[in-house]
XYZ file of C-alpha atoms in Angstrom:
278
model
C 30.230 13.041 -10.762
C 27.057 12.295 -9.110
C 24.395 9.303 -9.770
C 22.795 11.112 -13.253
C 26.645 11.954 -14.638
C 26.318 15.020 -13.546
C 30.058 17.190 -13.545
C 30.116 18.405 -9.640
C 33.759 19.386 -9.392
C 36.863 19.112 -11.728
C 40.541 19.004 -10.829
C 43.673 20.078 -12.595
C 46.939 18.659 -10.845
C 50.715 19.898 -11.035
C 53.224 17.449 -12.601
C 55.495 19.139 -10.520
C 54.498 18.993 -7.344
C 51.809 16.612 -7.084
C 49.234 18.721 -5.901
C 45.881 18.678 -6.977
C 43.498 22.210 -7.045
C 39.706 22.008 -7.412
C 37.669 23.903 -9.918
C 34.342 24.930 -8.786
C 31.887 23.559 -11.753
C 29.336 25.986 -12.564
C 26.138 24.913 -12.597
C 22.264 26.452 -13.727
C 19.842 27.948 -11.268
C 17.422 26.028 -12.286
C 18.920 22.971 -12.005
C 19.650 24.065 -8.231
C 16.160 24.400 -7.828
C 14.938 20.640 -9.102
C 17.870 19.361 -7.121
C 15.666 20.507 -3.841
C 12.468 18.158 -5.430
C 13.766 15.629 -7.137
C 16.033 12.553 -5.891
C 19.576 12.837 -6.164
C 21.014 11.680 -9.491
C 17.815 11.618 -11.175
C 16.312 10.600 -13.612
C 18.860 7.670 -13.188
C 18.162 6.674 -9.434
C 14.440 6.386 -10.059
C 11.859 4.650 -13.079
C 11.258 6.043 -16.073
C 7.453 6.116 -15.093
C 8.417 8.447 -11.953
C 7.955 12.130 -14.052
C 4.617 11.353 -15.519
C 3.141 10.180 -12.481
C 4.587 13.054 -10.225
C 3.472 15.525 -12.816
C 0.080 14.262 -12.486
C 0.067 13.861 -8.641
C 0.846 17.652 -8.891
C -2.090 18.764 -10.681
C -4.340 16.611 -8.532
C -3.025 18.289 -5.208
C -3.237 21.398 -6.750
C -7.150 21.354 -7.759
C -7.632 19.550 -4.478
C -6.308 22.218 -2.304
C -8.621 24.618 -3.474
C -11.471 22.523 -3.154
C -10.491 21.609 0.280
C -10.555 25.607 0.794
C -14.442 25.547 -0.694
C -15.061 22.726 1.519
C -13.679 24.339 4.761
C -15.458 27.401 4.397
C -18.573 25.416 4.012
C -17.617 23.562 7.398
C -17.165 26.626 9.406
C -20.577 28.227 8.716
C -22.117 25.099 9.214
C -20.838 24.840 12.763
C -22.235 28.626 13.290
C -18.762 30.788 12.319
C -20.303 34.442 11.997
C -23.757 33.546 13.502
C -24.556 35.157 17.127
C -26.564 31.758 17.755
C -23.358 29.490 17.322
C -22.109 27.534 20.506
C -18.453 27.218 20.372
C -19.097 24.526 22.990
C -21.223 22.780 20.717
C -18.786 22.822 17.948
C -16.056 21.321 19.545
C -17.818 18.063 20.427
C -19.292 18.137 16.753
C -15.417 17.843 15.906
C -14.615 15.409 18.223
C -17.400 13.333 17.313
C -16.166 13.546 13.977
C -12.673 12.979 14.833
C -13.663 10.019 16.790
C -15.830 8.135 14.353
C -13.092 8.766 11.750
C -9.984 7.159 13.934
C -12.558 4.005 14.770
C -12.931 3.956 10.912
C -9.105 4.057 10.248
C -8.704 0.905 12.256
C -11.448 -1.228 10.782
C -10.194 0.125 7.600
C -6.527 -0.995 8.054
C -7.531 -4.523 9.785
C -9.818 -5.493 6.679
C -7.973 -4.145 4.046
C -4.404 -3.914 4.993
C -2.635 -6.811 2.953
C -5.174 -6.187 -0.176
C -3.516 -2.729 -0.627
C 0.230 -3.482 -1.653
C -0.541 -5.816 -5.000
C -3.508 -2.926 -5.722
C -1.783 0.251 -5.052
C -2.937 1.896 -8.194
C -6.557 1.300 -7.746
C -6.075 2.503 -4.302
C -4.382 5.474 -4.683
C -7.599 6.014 -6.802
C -9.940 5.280 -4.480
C -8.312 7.094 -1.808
C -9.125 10.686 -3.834
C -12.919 9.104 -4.483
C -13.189 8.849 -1.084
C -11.543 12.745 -0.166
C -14.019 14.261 -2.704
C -16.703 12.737 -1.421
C -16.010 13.697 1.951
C -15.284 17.315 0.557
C -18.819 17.390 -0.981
C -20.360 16.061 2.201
C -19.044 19.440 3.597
C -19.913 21.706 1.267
C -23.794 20.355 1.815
C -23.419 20.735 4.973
C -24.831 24.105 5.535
C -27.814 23.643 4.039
C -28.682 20.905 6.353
C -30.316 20.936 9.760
C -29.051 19.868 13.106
C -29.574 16.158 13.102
C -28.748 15.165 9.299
C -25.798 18.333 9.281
C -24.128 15.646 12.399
C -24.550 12.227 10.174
C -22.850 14.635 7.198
C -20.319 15.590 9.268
C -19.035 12.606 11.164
C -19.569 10.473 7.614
C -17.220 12.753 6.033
C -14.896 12.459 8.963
C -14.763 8.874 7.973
C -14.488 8.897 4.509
C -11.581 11.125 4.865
C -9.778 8.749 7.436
C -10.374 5.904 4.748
C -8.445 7.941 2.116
C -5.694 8.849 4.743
C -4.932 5.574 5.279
C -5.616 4.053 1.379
C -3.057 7.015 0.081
C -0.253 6.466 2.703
C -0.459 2.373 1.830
C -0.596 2.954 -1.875
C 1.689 6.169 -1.973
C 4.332 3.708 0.165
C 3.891 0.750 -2.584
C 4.287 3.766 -4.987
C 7.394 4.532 -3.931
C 8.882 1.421 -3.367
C 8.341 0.760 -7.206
C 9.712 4.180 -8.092
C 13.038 3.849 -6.138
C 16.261 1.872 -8.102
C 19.111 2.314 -5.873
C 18.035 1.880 -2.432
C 16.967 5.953 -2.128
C 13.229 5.136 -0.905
C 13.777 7.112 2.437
C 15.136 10.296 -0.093
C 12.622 9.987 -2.570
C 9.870 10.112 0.024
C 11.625 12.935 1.447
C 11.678 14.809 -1.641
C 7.957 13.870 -2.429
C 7.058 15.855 0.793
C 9.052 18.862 -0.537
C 7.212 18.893 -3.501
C 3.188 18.194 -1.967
C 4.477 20.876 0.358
C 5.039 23.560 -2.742
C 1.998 22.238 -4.480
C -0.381 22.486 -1.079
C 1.243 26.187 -0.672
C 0.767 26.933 -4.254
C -2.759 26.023 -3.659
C -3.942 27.177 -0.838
C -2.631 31.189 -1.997
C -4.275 30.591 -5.182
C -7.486 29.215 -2.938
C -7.259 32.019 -0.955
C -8.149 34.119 -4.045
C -10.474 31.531 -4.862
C -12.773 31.746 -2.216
C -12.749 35.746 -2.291
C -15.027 35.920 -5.194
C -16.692 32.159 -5.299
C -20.065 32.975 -3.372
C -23.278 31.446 -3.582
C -24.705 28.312 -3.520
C -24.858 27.964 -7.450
C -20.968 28.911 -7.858
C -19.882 27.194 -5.093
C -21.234 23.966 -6.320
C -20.225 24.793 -10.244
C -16.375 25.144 -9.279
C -17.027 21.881 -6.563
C -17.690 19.701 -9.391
C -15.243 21.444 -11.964
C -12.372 20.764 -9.168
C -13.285 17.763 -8.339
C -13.164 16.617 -11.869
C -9.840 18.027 -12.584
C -8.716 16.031 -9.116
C -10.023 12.775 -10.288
C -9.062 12.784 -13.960
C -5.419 14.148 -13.145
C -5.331 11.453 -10.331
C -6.421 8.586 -12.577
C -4.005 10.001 -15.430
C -1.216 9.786 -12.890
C -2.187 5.846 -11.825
C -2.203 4.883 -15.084
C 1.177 6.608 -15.854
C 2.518 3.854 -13.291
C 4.330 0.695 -15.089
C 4.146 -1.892 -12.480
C 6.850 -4.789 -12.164
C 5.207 -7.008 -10.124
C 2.170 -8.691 -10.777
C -1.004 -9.144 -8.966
C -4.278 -11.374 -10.154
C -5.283 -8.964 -12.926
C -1.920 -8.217 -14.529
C -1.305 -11.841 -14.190
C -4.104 -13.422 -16.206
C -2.905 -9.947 -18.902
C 0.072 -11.482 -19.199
C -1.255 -15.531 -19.423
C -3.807 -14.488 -21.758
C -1.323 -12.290 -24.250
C 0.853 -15.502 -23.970
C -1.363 -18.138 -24.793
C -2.750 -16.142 -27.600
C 0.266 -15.255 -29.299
C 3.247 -16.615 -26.825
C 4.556 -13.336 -26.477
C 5.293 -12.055 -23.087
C 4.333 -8.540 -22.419
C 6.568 -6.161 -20.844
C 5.407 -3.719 -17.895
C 5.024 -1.016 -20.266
C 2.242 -3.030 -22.457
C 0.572 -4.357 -19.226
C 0.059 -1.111 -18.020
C -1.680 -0.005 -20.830
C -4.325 -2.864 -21.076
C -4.768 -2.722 -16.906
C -8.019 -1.407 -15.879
C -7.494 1.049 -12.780
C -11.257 0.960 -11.196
């Protein structure tokens, strides 16, 4: 029996002779298949918040992935892909400029905000996908810029997409640490990557078709801001899924307020619904 009660294997034994024989359980092809995403023994190894929020982070990788495709595309012609008058030479520094001024940007990042991030892992997991779309809409203007205010564009989305990379890996790591129950934190953030990896592949093959027929300026914006919204509102759907157990300075005075109102205590579940995310 494994950790959700789950029959693996049953055994008949012989009176007789003592002997025991195994009998292959059979078992559903789906089920096979979540076993490869999900942690072992679930839905009892993790919190009952763990489905909604995954569900959520699903969709928001999924509409983000084929922004990111809009926003790449934009990139490339930008730094002269397809024009005779494009400097290859020239485009490589542009990156690492950009690459540059986004790694100095990670470590001021980290250094002033590091210990704020644990206690406020939902709004940052929010703000981290704030930050990525604005970055991916600083790309997709890009083109349309010239030389001089097409660099500043550039290297500021650079940065605003190092300041997400390191807000989602601190708040996805608090994240997990709240979802896991029986010491599984290094599987469930195993199995997370199995399932962003699905999700990004999903995406990008559906982006692929995407950006075959999304041309123009007009359409290219019109589906920006349509997958941008789904990404944010599926994003702040899934942080507000998340029932947290420990309390910071704004689910604290929730709680001190509910109790000297009415001297009831509320439980995570009631806290998480009166918690503002932003």
């Amino acid at each position: 029996i494994d950790e959700s009660g789950t029959v693996l294997c049953a055994y008949t034994g012989d009176d007789k002779t003592g002997s025991w024989k195994a009998i292959k359980t059979s078992s559903s092809y789906a089920k096979d298949v979540l076993d490869v995403f999900l942690p072992a023994g679930y839905p009892h190894t993790v919190t009952a918040d763990y489905m909604p929020y995954q569900i959520y982070d699903s969709l928001q990788a999924f509409s983000s992935s084929i922004a990111g495709l809009l926003s790449n595309r934009a990139v490339l012609q930008s730094l002269g892909v397809g024009d005779d008058a494009g400097s290859a030479t020239g485009a490589v520094l542009l990156s690492v400029l950009q690459e540059s001024t986004g790694r100095l940007a990670t470590i001021v990042f980290a250094h002033r905000f590091g210990q704020a991030i644990e206690p406020e892992c939902k709004y940052y997991r929010f703000l981290a996908d704030l930050l990525n779309d604005s970055a991916l809409l600083l790309d997709v203007l890009t083109p349309a810029l010239p030389t001089y205010p097409k660099i500043l564009a550039l290297c500021a989305a650079g940065i605003l997409r190092s300041l997400c990379g390191v807000a989602a890996g601190a708040a996805k790591a608090s994240l997990s640490a709240h979802f896991a129950k029986n010491g599984n934190l290094a599987e469930l953030n195993a199995k997370d990557g199995s399932q962003e990896t699905v999700i990004s592949l999903m995406g990008m093959l559906a982006g692929s078709l995407f950006v075959r027929v999304v041309e123009g300026r007009a359409a290219v914006w019109t589906w920006m801001f349509i997958l941008v919204g789904i990404h944010l509102w599926t994003n702040y759907r899934a942080v507000r899924a998340v029932q947290m157990r420990s309390l910071n300075r704004q689910r604290a005075e929730i709680v001190v307020k509910e109790y000297q109102r009415s001297g009831r205590v509320l439980n995570p579940r009631d806290v998480a619904r009166r918690e503002s995310i932003i």
